[in-house]
Coordinates of C-alpha atoms and ligand atoms in Angstrom, one line a residue:
E8 CA 4.2 14.4 0.3
P9 CA 0.8 12.7 0.1
L10 CA -2.2 15.0 -0.3
A11 CA -4.9 14.5 2.4
L12 CA -8.3 14.7 0.8
D13 CA -11.1 15.8 3.1
G14 CA -13.5 12.9 3.8
V15 CA -11.1 10.0 3.1
V16 CA -10.3 7.6 6.0
P17 CA -6.5 7.3 6.1
Y18 CA -4.6 4.0 6.5
P19 CA -3.0 3.7 10.0
A20 CA 0.7 4.6 10.0
E21 CA 1.7 1.0 10.8
A22 CA -0.2 -0.4 7.9
V23 CA 1.4 2.2 5.5
A24 CA 4.8 1.4 6.8
S25 CA 4.3 -2.4 6.6
Y26 CA 2.7 -2.3 3.0
L27 CA 5.6 -0.1 1.8
A28 CA 8.3 -2.2 3.6
K29 CA 7.0 -5.4 2.1
G30 CA 6.6 -4.0 -1.4
Y31 CA 2.9 -4.3 -1.6
W32 CA 2.8 -0.6 -2.2
R33 CA 5.6 0.9 -4.3
D34 CA 7.0 4.2 -5.1
Q35 CA 5.1 4.5 -8.4
T36 CA 2.0 6.4 -9.6
L37 CA -0.3 4.9 -12.2
P38 CA 0.9 7.3 -15.0
E39 CA 4.5 6.3 -14.0
L40 CA 3.5 2.7 -14.5
L41 CA 2.2 3.4 -18.0
F42 CA 5.2 5.6 -19.0
A43 CA 7.6 3.0 -17.8
T44 CA 6.0 0.4 -20.1
A45 CA 5.8 3.0 -23.0
E46 CA 9.6 3.3 -22.8
R47 CA 10.1 -0.4 -23.4
Y48 CA 7.3 -1.0 -25.8
S49 CA 6.9 2.4 -27.6
D50 CA 5.9 0.9 -31.0
K51 CA 3.6 -1.8 -29.7
V52 CA -0.1 -1.3 -30.0
A53 CA -1.6 -0.3 -26.6
V54 CA -5.2 0.3 -27.4
I55 CA -7.6 -0.4 -30.2
D56 CA -11.0 1.3 -30.3
R57 CA -13.3 1.7 -33.3
D58 CA -11.0 3.1 -36.1
T59 CA -8.3 4.2 -33.7
Q60 CA -5.3 2.2 -32.9
L61 CA -2.6 3.8 -30.7
T62 CA 0.9 2.5 -29.9
Y63 CA 2.2 3.1 -26.5
A64 CA 4.2 6.1 -27.8
Q65 CA 1.1 7.6 -29.4
L66 CA -1.0 6.9 -26.3
T67 CA 1.3 8.6 -23.9
D68 CA 1.8 11.5 -26.4
E69 CA -2.0 12.0 -26.6
I70 CA -2.2 11.9 -22.8
L71 CA 0.3 14.6 -22.4
H72 CA -1.5 16.8 -24.9
L73 CA -4.8 16.2 -23.1
A74 CA -3.1 17.0 -19.8
A75 CA -2.0 20.4 -21.1
G76 CA -5.6 21.1 -22.2
L77 CA -7.0 20.1 -18.9
Q78 CA -4.4 22.1 -17.0
D79 CA -5.5 25.1 -19.2
L80 CA -9.0 24.6 -17.8
G81 CA -7.6 25.4 -14.4
L82 CA -7.6 21.9 -13.0
N83 CA -5.0 21.2 -10.3
R84 CA -3.8 18.5 -7.9
G85 CA -6.6 17.2 -5.6
D86 CA -9.5 18.7 -7.7
R87 CA -12.3 16.2 -8.6
V88 CA -13.7 15.7 -12.1
V89 CA -16.7 13.5 -12.9
I90 CA -16.1 11.3 -16.0
H91 CA -19.2 9.7 -17.5
L92 CA -18.2 8.1 -20.8
P93 CA -19.1 4.9 -22.8
N94 CA -16.5 2.3 -23.6
T95 CA -14.1 4.4 -25.6
Y96 CA -10.3 5.0 -25.6
E97 CA -10.9 8.6 -24.6
Y98 CA -11.9 7.3 -21.1
I99 CA -8.4 6.0 -20.8
T100 CA -6.7 9.2 -22.1
F101 CA -8.8 11.3 -19.7
V102 CA -8.1 9.4 -16.6
F103 CA -4.3 9.3 -17.3
A104 CA -4.3 13.0 -18.2
L105 CA -6.0 13.8 -15.0
W106 CA -3.6 11.5 -13.0
E107 CA -0.7 13.3 -14.7
L108 CA -2.0 16.5 -13.1
G109 CA -2.9 14.8 -9.8
V110 CA -6.6 15.5 -10.4
V111 CA -9.0 12.8 -9.1
P112 CA -11.5 11.4 -11.6
V113 CA -14.9 10.4 -10.2
V114 CA -15.9 7.6 -12.6
A115 CA -19.4 6.8 -13.5
P116 CA -20.8 4.2 -15.9
I117 CA -22.6 5.6 -19.0
A118 CA -25.9 4.0 -17.8
H119 CA -26.0 6.5 -15.0
R120 CA -28.4 9.4 -15.3
R121 CA -29.0 12.7 -13.6
A122 CA -29.8 11.3 -10.1
E123 CA -26.4 9.6 -9.8
I124 CA -24.3 12.2 -11.7
E125 CA -25.7 15.1 -9.8
H126 CA -25.1 13.3 -6.5
F127 CA -21.4 12.7 -7.5
I128 CA -21.0 16.3 -8.6
E129 CA -22.4 17.5 -5.4
I130 CA -20.6 15.2 -2.9
A131 CA -17.2 15.5 -4.6
E132 CA -17.7 19.3 -5.3
A133 CA -16.6 18.5 -8.8
R134 CA -14.9 21.2 -10.9
A135 CA -15.5 19.6 -14.2
Y136 CA -17.9 17.1 -15.8
I137 CA -16.8 15.1 -18.9
T138 CA -19.4 13.2 -20.9
V139 CA -20.8 12.6 -24.4
A140 CA -23.5 14.6 -26.0
S141 CA -26.1 11.8 -25.8
D142 CA -26.5 8.2 -24.8
S143 CA -29.5 6.0 -25.7
G144 CA -31.7 8.9 -26.3
A145 CA -30.8 10.9 -23.2
D146 CA -29.6 14.4 -23.9
L147 CA -26.5 14.6 -21.7
A148 CA -25.2 17.8 -23.2
A149 CA -28.4 19.6 -22.0
M150 CA -28.1 17.9 -18.7
A151 CA -24.5 19.1 -18.4
A152 CA -25.4 22.7 -19.2
D153 CA -28.1 22.6 -16.5
L154 CA -25.8 21.0 -13.9
K155 CA -23.1 23.7 -14.6
H156 CA -25.7 26.3 -14.1
R157 CA -26.9 24.8 -10.8
W158 CA -23.5 24.0 -9.1
P159 CA -21.2 27.0 -8.9
H160 CA -18.1 24.8 -8.2
L161 CA -18.7 23.1 -11.6
V162 CA -16.8 25.5 -13.8
N163 CA -16.2 23.2 -16.8
T164 CA -18.0 20.7 -18.9
V165 CA -16.4 18.8 -21.7
I166 CA -18.9 17.2 -24.2
L167 CA -17.6 14.6 -26.6
D168 CA -19.5 13.3 -29.7
P169 CA -21.8 10.4 -28.8
G170 CA -19.3 7.8 -29.9
G171 CA -16.3 9.7 -28.5
G172 CA -13.9 12.3 -30.0
G173 CA -15.2 15.5 -31.5
A174 CA -14.4 19.2 -31.5
E175 CA -14.1 19.7 -27.8
Y176 CA -11.7 16.8 -27.5
D177 CA -9.6 18.1 -30.3
A178 CA -9.6 21.6 -28.8
L179 CA -8.1 20.1 -25.5
L180 CA -5.4 18.3 -27.5
S181 CA -4.4 21.5 -29.2
K182 CA -3.2 23.4 -26.1
G183 CA 0.4 22.0 -26.4
S184 CA 1.9 19.2 -24.4
L185 CA 3.1 18.7 -20.8
D186 CA 6.3 17.0 -19.8
H187 CA 5.7 13.7 -18.0
M188 CA 6.7 14.2 -14.4
R189 CA 5.5 13.4 -10.9
R190 CA 2.8 15.8 -9.8
C191 CA 1.2 13.7 -7.1
S192 CA 2.2 11.0 -4.6
P193 CA 1.5 7.3 -5.0
Q194 CA -0.4 7.6 -1.7
D195 CA -2.8 10.2 -3.1
V196 CA -6.3 9.2 -3.9
A197 CA -6.2 8.3 -7.6
L198 CA -9.9 7.9 -8.2
L199 CA -13.4 7.9 -6.7
Q200 CA -15.4 4.9 -7.9
M201 CA -19.0 4.1 -7.2
S202 CA -19.7 1.1 -5.0
G203 CA -22.2 -1.7 -5.7
G204 CA -25.1 0.0 -3.9
T205 CA -26.8 -1.1 -0.7
T206 CA -27.9 2.3 0.5
G207 CA -30.3 5.2 -0.5
V208 CA -27.6 7.1 -2.4
P209 CA -24.5 5.5 -4.1
K210 CA -21.3 5.6 -2.1
L211 CA -17.9 6.5 -3.5
M212 CA -14.7 4.5 -2.9
P213 CA -11.4 6.4 -2.7
H214 CA -8.6 4.3 -4.2
T215 CA -5.0 5.4 -4.2
H216 CA -2.4 4.8 -6.8
N217 CA -1.0 2.3 -4.4
T218 CA -4.2 0.3 -3.7
Y219 CA -4.8 0.0 -7.5
G220 CA -1.1 -0.7 -8.2
Y221 CA -1.1 -3.6 -5.7
A222 CA -4.4 -5.0 -7.1
L223 CA -3.3 -4.9 -10.7
R224 CA 0.1 -6.5 -10.1
R225 CA -1.6 -9.4 -8.3
S226 CA -4.1 -9.9 -11.0
V227 CA -1.6 -9.8 -13.8
G228 CA 0.9 -12.1 -12.0
E229 CA -1.8 -14.7 -11.1
R230 CA -3.4 -14.9 -14.5
G231 CA -0.4 -15.1 -16.8
I232 CA -1.0 -11.8 -18.6
T233 CA 2.0 -10.9 -20.7
D234 CA 3.1 -8.6 -23.6
R235 CA 1.6 -11.1 -26.0
T236 CA -1.9 -10.8 -24.4
V237 CA -4.6 -9.1 -26.4
H238 CA -7.4 -8.4 -23.9
L239 CA -10.9 -7.6 -24.9
L240 CA -12.7 -5.1 -22.7
V241 CA -16.5 -5.5 -22.8
I242 CA -17.7 -4.6 -19.3
P243 CA -18.3 -0.9 -18.6
I244 CA -14.9 0.7 -18.7
C245 CA -15.0 2.4 -15.3
H246 CA -15.8 -0.9 -13.5
S247 CA -12.9 -2.3 -11.5
M248 CA -13.0 -5.5 -13.7
S249 CA -12.2 -3.3 -16.7
T250 CA -9.7 -1.1 -14.9
R251 CA -7.5 -3.2 -12.5
S252 CA -8.6 -6.8 -12.4
P253 CA -6.7 -7.0 -14.7
G254 CA -8.3 -4.4 -17.0
F255 CA -6.5 -1.8 -19.0
L256 CA -4.1 -1.0 -16.1
G257 CA -3.1 -4.6 -15.8
A258 CA -2.5 -4.8 -19.5
F259 CA -0.5 -1.5 -19.6
S260 CA 1.7 -2.8 -16.7
V261 CA 3.2 -5.5 -19.0
G262 CA 2.9 -4.1 -22.5
A263 CA -0.2 -6.0 -23.6
T264 CA -2.9 -4.7 -26.0
I265 CA -6.4 -3.7 -25.1
V266 CA -9.3 -3.9 -27.5
I267 CA -12.4 -2.0 -26.5
A268 CA -15.8 -3.3 -27.3
P269 CA -18.9 -1.1 -26.9
N270 CA -20.6 -3.9 -25.0
G271 CA -20.4 -7.7 -24.6
S272 CA -23.0 -8.8 -27.1
P273 CA -21.7 -11.5 -29.6
D274 CA -22.4 -9.3 -32.6
A275 CA -20.2 -6.5 -31.1
A276 CA -17.5 -8.8 -29.6
F277 CA -17.0 -11.7 -32.0
P278 CA -15.9 -9.6 -35.0
L279 CA -13.4 -7.8 -32.8
I280 CA -12.0 -11.1 -31.5
E281 CA -11.5 -12.4 -35.1
K282 CA -10.1 -9.1 -36.4
H283 CA -7.6 -8.4 -33.6
Q284 CA -6.7 -12.0 -32.6
V285 CA -8.0 -11.4 -29.0
T286 CA -6.6 -13.9 -26.5
R287 CA -8.7 -13.2 -23.5
A288 CA -11.7 -11.3 -22.2
S289 CA -13.4 -10.6 -18.8
L290 CA -17.1 -11.2 -18.8
V291 CA -20.1 -11.3 -16.4
P292 CA -22.2 -14.5 -16.3
P293 CA -25.1 -13.3 -18.6
I294 CA -22.5 -12.3 -21.3
L295 CA -20.7 -15.6 -20.9
L296 CA -24.0 -17.4 -21.4
A297 CA -24.8 -15.3 -24.4
W298 CA -21.5 -16.2 -26.0
L299 CA -22.0 -19.9 -25.2
N300 CA -25.4 -20.0 -26.8
S301 CA -24.8 -17.6 -29.7
S302 CA -25.7 -18.7 -33.2
L303 CA -22.9 -16.4 -34.4
R304 CA -20.1 -18.7 -33.0
G305 CA -19.7 -20.5 -36.3
S306 CA -19.5 -17.3 -38.3
Y307 CA -16.3 -16.0 -36.7
D308 CA -12.8 -17.4 -36.1
L309 CA -12.5 -17.3 -32.4
S310 CA -9.6 -19.6 -32.2
S311 CA -7.2 -17.0 -30.8
L312 CA -9.1 -17.0 -27.5
K313 CA -7.4 -18.8 -24.7
V314 CA -9.0 -17.6 -21.5
L315 CA -12.4 -16.3 -20.6
M316 CA -12.6 -14.7 -17.2
C317 CA -15.9 -14.4 -15.5
G318 CA -16.9 -12.5 -12.3
G319 CA -19.2 -9.9 -10.8
A320 CA -22.0 -12.3 -10.0
K321 CA -22.6 -15.9 -9.3
L322 CA -21.8 -18.3 -12.2
S323 CA -23.8 -21.5 -12.0
E324 CA -21.7 -24.7 -12.0
E325 CA -23.7 -25.9 -15.0
V326 CA -22.7 -23.0 -17.2
A327 CA -19.1 -23.1 -15.8
R328 CA -18.8 -26.7 -16.9
R329 CA -19.7 -25.9 -20.5
V330 CA -17.0 -23.4 -21.1
E331 CA -13.9 -25.5 -21.7
P332 CA -15.5 -28.3 -23.8
E333 CA -17.8 -26.1 -25.8
F334 CA -15.6 -23.0 -26.3
G335 CA -12.2 -24.7 -26.1
V336 CA -10.9 -22.0 -23.7
Q337 CA -9.9 -22.0 -20.1
L338 CA -12.5 -20.6 -17.7
S339 CA -11.0 -18.3 -15.0
Q340 CA -13.6 -17.3 -12.4
S341 CA -13.0 -14.4 -10.2
F342 CA -14.8 -12.9 -7.2
G343 CA -14.1 -9.4 -6.2
M344 CA -15.4 -6.0 -5.1
G345 CA -14.8 -2.4 -5.9
E346 CA -13.8 -1.9 -2.3
G347 CA -10.7 -3.9 -2.9
L348 CA -10.3 -7.6 -2.6
V349 CA -10.2 -9.7 -5.7
V350 CA -9.7 -13.5 -5.6
S351 CA -9.3 -15.8 -8.6
N352 CA -8.3 -19.3 -9.5
P353 CA -4.7 -19.8 -10.3
A354 CA -4.1 -20.7 -14.0
D355 CA -3.0 -24.3 -13.2
V356 CA -5.9 -25.2 -10.9
D357 CA -7.8 -28.5 -11.5
R358 CA -11.1 -28.4 -13.3
A359 CA -13.2 -29.6 -10.3
T360 CA -12.0 -26.5 -8.4
S361 CA -12.3 -24.0 -11.3
V362 CA -16.0 -24.7 -12.0
R363 CA -17.0 -24.7 -8.3
Y364 CA -14.8 -22.1 -6.6
Q365 CA -14.2 -18.5 -7.4
G366 CA -10.6 -18.5 -6.2
R367 CA -8.3 -17.7 -3.4
P368 CA -6.3 -14.6 -2.4
A369 CA -3.0 -14.3 -4.1
S370 CA -1.1 -13.0 -1.1
E371 CA -0.9 -13.3 2.6
A372 CA -1.5 -9.6 2.8
D373 CA -5.1 -10.1 1.7
E374 CA -6.6 -10.8 5.1
I375 CA -9.8 -12.8 5.1
Q376 CA -12.2 -13.6 8.0
V377 CA -15.2 -15.9 7.6
V378 CA -17.3 -15.5 10.7
D379 CA -20.8 -16.5 12.1
D380 CA -23.4 -14.0 13.2
E381 CA -21.6 -13.5 16.5
G382 CA -18.3 -12.8 14.8
N383 CA -16.6 -16.1 15.6
D384 CA -14.5 -17.8 12.9
V385 CA -16.2 -20.7 11.2
P386 CA -14.3 -23.9 10.2
P387 CA -13.7 -24.9 6.5
G388 CA -16.9 -25.9 4.7
V389 CA -19.2 -23.8 6.9
P390 CA -20.8 -20.7 5.4
G391 CA -20.0 -17.4 7.1
H392 CA -19.8 -13.7 6.6
L393 CA -16.8 -12.5 4.7
L394 CA -14.7 -9.7 6.1
T395 CA -11.5 -8.4 4.5
R396 CA -8.6 -6.0 4.9
G397 CA -5.4 -5.5 3.0
P398 CA -3.3 -3.4 0.6
S399 CA -6.0 -3.2 -2.0
V400 CA -9.0 -2.6 0.4
I401 CA -10.2 0.9 1.2
R402 CA -10.7 1.9 4.9
G403 CA -13.9 3.8 4.4
Y404 CA -16.2 5.4 1.8
Y405 CA -15.7 9.0 0.8
R406 CA -17.4 11.6 3.0
N407 CA -19.7 9.0 4.6
P408 CA -19.0 8.4 8.3
E409 CA -22.5 6.9 9.0
Q410 CA -22.0 4.1 6.5
N411 CA -18.4 3.6 7.5
A412 CA -19.4 2.8 11.0
L413 CA -21.6 0.0 9.6
A414 CA -19.6 -1.3 6.8
F415 CA -16.1 -1.4 8.5
T416 CA -15.0 -2.9 11.8
P417 CA -13.1 -0.7 14.2
D418 CA -9.9 -2.4 13.2
G419 CA -10.5 -1.7 9.5
F420 CA -12.0 -4.8 8.1
Y421 CA -14.6 -4.3 5.3
R422 CA -17.8 -6.2 5.9
T423 CA -18.5 -7.5 2.3
G424 CA -22.1 -8.6 2.9
D425 CA -21.2 -11.8 1.1
I426 CA -21.7 -15.2 2.6
V427 CA -18.9 -17.5 1.5
E428 CA -17.6 -21.0 2.2
R429 CA -13.9 -21.7 2.4
D430 CA -12.4 -25.1 1.8
A431 CA -9.3 -26.4 3.7
R432 CA -7.0 -25.1 1.0
G433 CA -8.4 -21.6 1.3
F434 CA -10.5 -21.6 -1.9
I435 CA -13.6 -19.5 -1.7
R436 CA -17.1 -20.1 -3.0
V437 CA -19.8 -17.4 -2.8
V438 CA -23.0 -19.0 -1.4
G439 CA -25.2 -16.1 -0.5
R440 CA -25.5 -12.5 0.6
S441 CA -26.5 -10.8 3.8
K442 CA -26.6 -7.3 2.3
D443 CA -29.8 -5.8 0.9
Q444 CA -28.6 -5.7 -2.7
I445 CA -29.8 -7.0 -6.1
N446 CA -27.1 -8.4 -8.4
R447 CA -28.7 -8.1 -11.9
G448 CA -26.1 -9.9 -14.0
G449 CA -23.3 -8.1 -12.3
E450 CA -25.0 -4.7 -12.1
K451 CA -25.6 -3.9 -8.4
I452 CA -28.8 -2.3 -7.4
A453 CA -29.7 -1.0 -3.9
P454 CA -33.4 -1.7 -3.1
E455 CA -33.4 1.2 -0.7
E456 CA -32.5 3.7 -3.4
L457 CA -35.2 2.4 -5.8
E458 CA -37.8 2.3 -3.0
N459 CA -37.0 6.0 -2.1
A460 CA -37.4 7.0 -5.7
I461 CA -40.7 5.2 -6.1
L462 CA -42.1 6.6 -2.9
S463 CA -42.0 10.0 -4.4
H464 CA -44.7 8.9 -6.8
R465 CA -48.1 10.4 -5.8
G466 CA -50.0 7.2 -6.4
V467 CA -47.8 5.1 -4.2
H468 CA -48.5 4.4 -0.6
N469 CA -45.6 2.0 0.0
A470 CA -43.0 0.2 -2.0
S471 CA -40.7 -2.8 -1.5
V472 CA -38.0 -3.9 -4.0
I473 CA -36.6 -7.4 -4.1
G474 CA -34.5 -9.6 -6.5
V475 CA -36.2 -12.6 -8.0
D476 CA -34.4 -15.5 -9.5
D477 CA -33.7 -15.3 -13.2
E478 CA -32.0 -18.0 -15.3
V479 CA -30.0 -15.6 -17.4
L480 CA -29.4 -12.6 -15.2
G481 CA -29.2 -14.4 -11.9
E482 CA -31.7 -11.9 -10.5
R483 CA -34.2 -9.4 -11.8
V484 CA -35.7 -6.4 -10.1
K485 CA -39.3 -6.8 -8.8
V486 CA -41.2 -4.0 -7.2
Y487 CA -44.2 -4.6 -4.9
L488 CA -46.4 -1.6 -4.6
I489 CA -49.3 -0.6 -2.4
P490 CA -51.3 2.1 -4.2
R491 CA -52.6 5.2 -2.3
S492 CA -56.1 4.6 -3.5
P493 CA -57.8 2.0 -5.7
E494 CA -57.8 4.6 -8.6
S495 CA -54.1 5.2 -8.5
A496 CA -53.4 1.5 -9.3
A497 CA -54.0 2.2 -12.9
D498 CA -50.9 4.5 -13.0
L499 CA -48.7 1.7 -11.6
T500 CA -48.2 -0.5 -14.6
L501 CA -44.6 -1.7 -15.4
A502 CA -44.3 0.8 -18.3
K503 CA -45.6 3.7 -16.3
V504 CA -43.4 3.0 -13.3
R505 CA -40.3 2.6 -15.5
Q506 CA -41.1 5.9 -17.2
F507 CA -41.6 7.6 -13.8
L508 CA -38.2 6.4 -12.6
R509 CA -36.6 7.4 -15.9
E510 CA -37.9 10.9 -15.5
A511 CA -36.6 10.8 -11.9
G512 CA -33.2 10.5 -13.5
L513 CA -32.3 7.0 -12.4
A514 CA -29.7 4.8 -14.1
T515 CA -31.1 2.7 -16.9
F516 CA -30.1 -0.6 -15.3
K517 CA -32.0 0.1 -12.1
L518 CA -35.4 0.2 -13.8
P519 CA -37.6 -2.6 -12.6
D520 CA -38.4 -5.7 -14.6
I521 CA -41.6 -6.6 -12.8
V522 CA -44.2 -4.6 -10.9
E523 CA -46.9 -6.1 -8.8
V524 CA -49.6 -4.1 -7.1
V525 CA -50.8 -5.6 -3.8
D526 CA -53.0 -4.6 -0.8
E527 CA -50.5 -5.4 1.9
F528 CA -46.9 -6.5 2.5
P529 CA -46.0 -9.4 4.7
Y530 CA -44.3 -8.3 8.0
T531 CA -41.8 -9.8 10.3
A532 CA -42.4 -10.2 14.0
V533 CA -40.7 -6.8 14.7
G534 CA -42.9 -5.1 12.1
K535 CA -40.4 -4.8 9.2
V536 CA -41.4 -5.7 5.7
S537 CA -40.4 -9.3 5.2
K538 CA -38.4 -9.4 2.0
R539 CA -37.8 -13.1 2.7
L540 CA -41.5 -13.8 2.5
Q541 CA -41.9 -11.6 -0.6
R542 CA -39.1 -13.5 -2.3
E543 CA -40.7 -16.8 -1.4
Q544 CA -44.1 -15.6 -2.8
S545 CA -42.6 -14.5 -6.1
Ligands
J2J608 C1 -20.8 -14.2 -6.8 N1 -20.9 -12.9 -6.4 C2 -19.9 -12.1 -6.9 C3 -18.8 -13.9 -8.0 C4 -18.6 -10.4 -7.4 C5 -13.3 -8.4 -9.9 C6 -14.5 -9.2 -9.9 C7 -15.7 -8.7 -9.5 C8 -15.8 -7.4 -9.1 C9 -17.2 -6.9 -8.7 C10 -14.7 -6.6 -9.0 C11 -18.8 -12.5 -7.7 N2 -19.8 -14.7 -7.5 N3 -17.8 -14.5 -8.8 O1 -14.8 -5.4 -8.6 O2 -12.4 -6.3 -9.4 C12 -20.6 -9.9 -6.0 C13 -20.4 -9.9 -4.5 C14 -19.4 -8.7 -4.3 C15 -20.0 -7.7 -5.3 C16 -19.0 -6.7 -5.7 C17 -13.5 -7.1 -9.5 N4 -18.1 -11.5 -8.0 N5 -19.7 -10.7 -6.8 O3 -18.2 -7.5 -9.0 O4 -18.1 -3.9 -6.6 O5 -21.6 -9.7 -3.8 O6 -17.2 -5.7 -8.0 O7 -19.4 -8.2 -3.0 O8 -19.3 -4.5 -8.7 O9 -20.4 -8.5 -6.4 O10 -19.4 -6.0 -6.8 P1 -18.5 -4.9 -7.5

């Protein structure tokens, strides 16, 4: 029986019946998917991270030990646990061990800080928080102790060493081992993932084993990922590009090998490509650009690489054109969103399409609408708002009826906030955005969240946050500030504003790149701050 989690918008019964009947959703949980592969490929390497290399048999064995340790902490089906880890294999063992118990991980990128983590712990009423002792100078162990003290429902914290592993991890492994068996339903919420922000506080997306299972099968089928694939994971591990498109779940569904890089910089990634004969990687545009322009390219043997996937933000056609001739690999663009839909170019698409379009849906079940401001369908070649619904797409954010009324249509389509153009064949090109969001090289930032945080500064009268064009990142974060008094302007330098926001506990990637102090903002006819004019002026 599926477990109804409070605050999750259910799929209508007809949709459930149809997705099951057509095989888009299957009778399989995510751990069952891994364990099925492990039976066939027990001695094959599943994951490589730092000095650790685990076969499928070793990986599943470690997961069952960890599951016993987590069960010993008193965690049960339906409980929520916040996981806040860097790119390490322990992230993978934790999510699978929690899934084995039917516990729901709330996954947060390591760049998050107290503001985001505390919000997740509060909204999800988390029973445990799993993190590392420190990250980039932030004392997360102290933060965890403080959060545990503040939130009575938070009964456990697990603190790993900064690079992963450590005594607390080993202690969890030492509590015996569970038998692998079904402890939750494929229709249960599998995880709560943060969305690319547009609002004052980050929203959480409830994905089930089924929505993820569908998405990863599509992405594996479409992209020719097989048991010979060695996939390098460089994007933050909890992002859906690292998890299901195709990510480690896609790799585990076919017996491929995952190599985990701490980040995407050439000095971290290139040695791993050479050493482990990596065949493909998923990148965001600034990382792809860094690889293309890197002086280290000649120093490593990168000849095993066959495909570079790129998504998360707009890739310029110029950069896209360079990939095949300069790197000798196939470029595979993708456009997707945590909420569900992912489109990509089929492996055999012609080059004119692959450099210009981000792809097309792999299945008729991925419903797409491209509409004008009045909601009427637009013809091919005309830009319009993208709406989507289907077996991978959530029907609402977690515990957020106000946002759901805005972001979803009454018949369950998600309003992506993206402006796209579709050609006659159905290929999609992202041409703009209607949502108030900054896409800083794939990292999504909600101006409203940043504005709220800055407005708590005593020297600030008003704040407006916009994205300004940047050649490498696509966009950078600019803050316009009106000081409270002429004297307070001295406290509003870039360095001081960044420090203020850091102390407010904001994620590191949200800190502004540019601050400009002004006397006044431009306004629209209806008296709203005109971000369009501000963008034109910068
Ligand atoms: C332009 N904008 C893009 C692209 C995403 C696969 C791939 C990407 C994501 C992702 C993902 C873009 N060109 N190629 O989850 O599984 C912008 C759009 C989109 C938003 C979603 C996946 N690819 N975008 O990026 O939830 O604005 O997911 O709505 O982080 O990124 O961001 P996110």
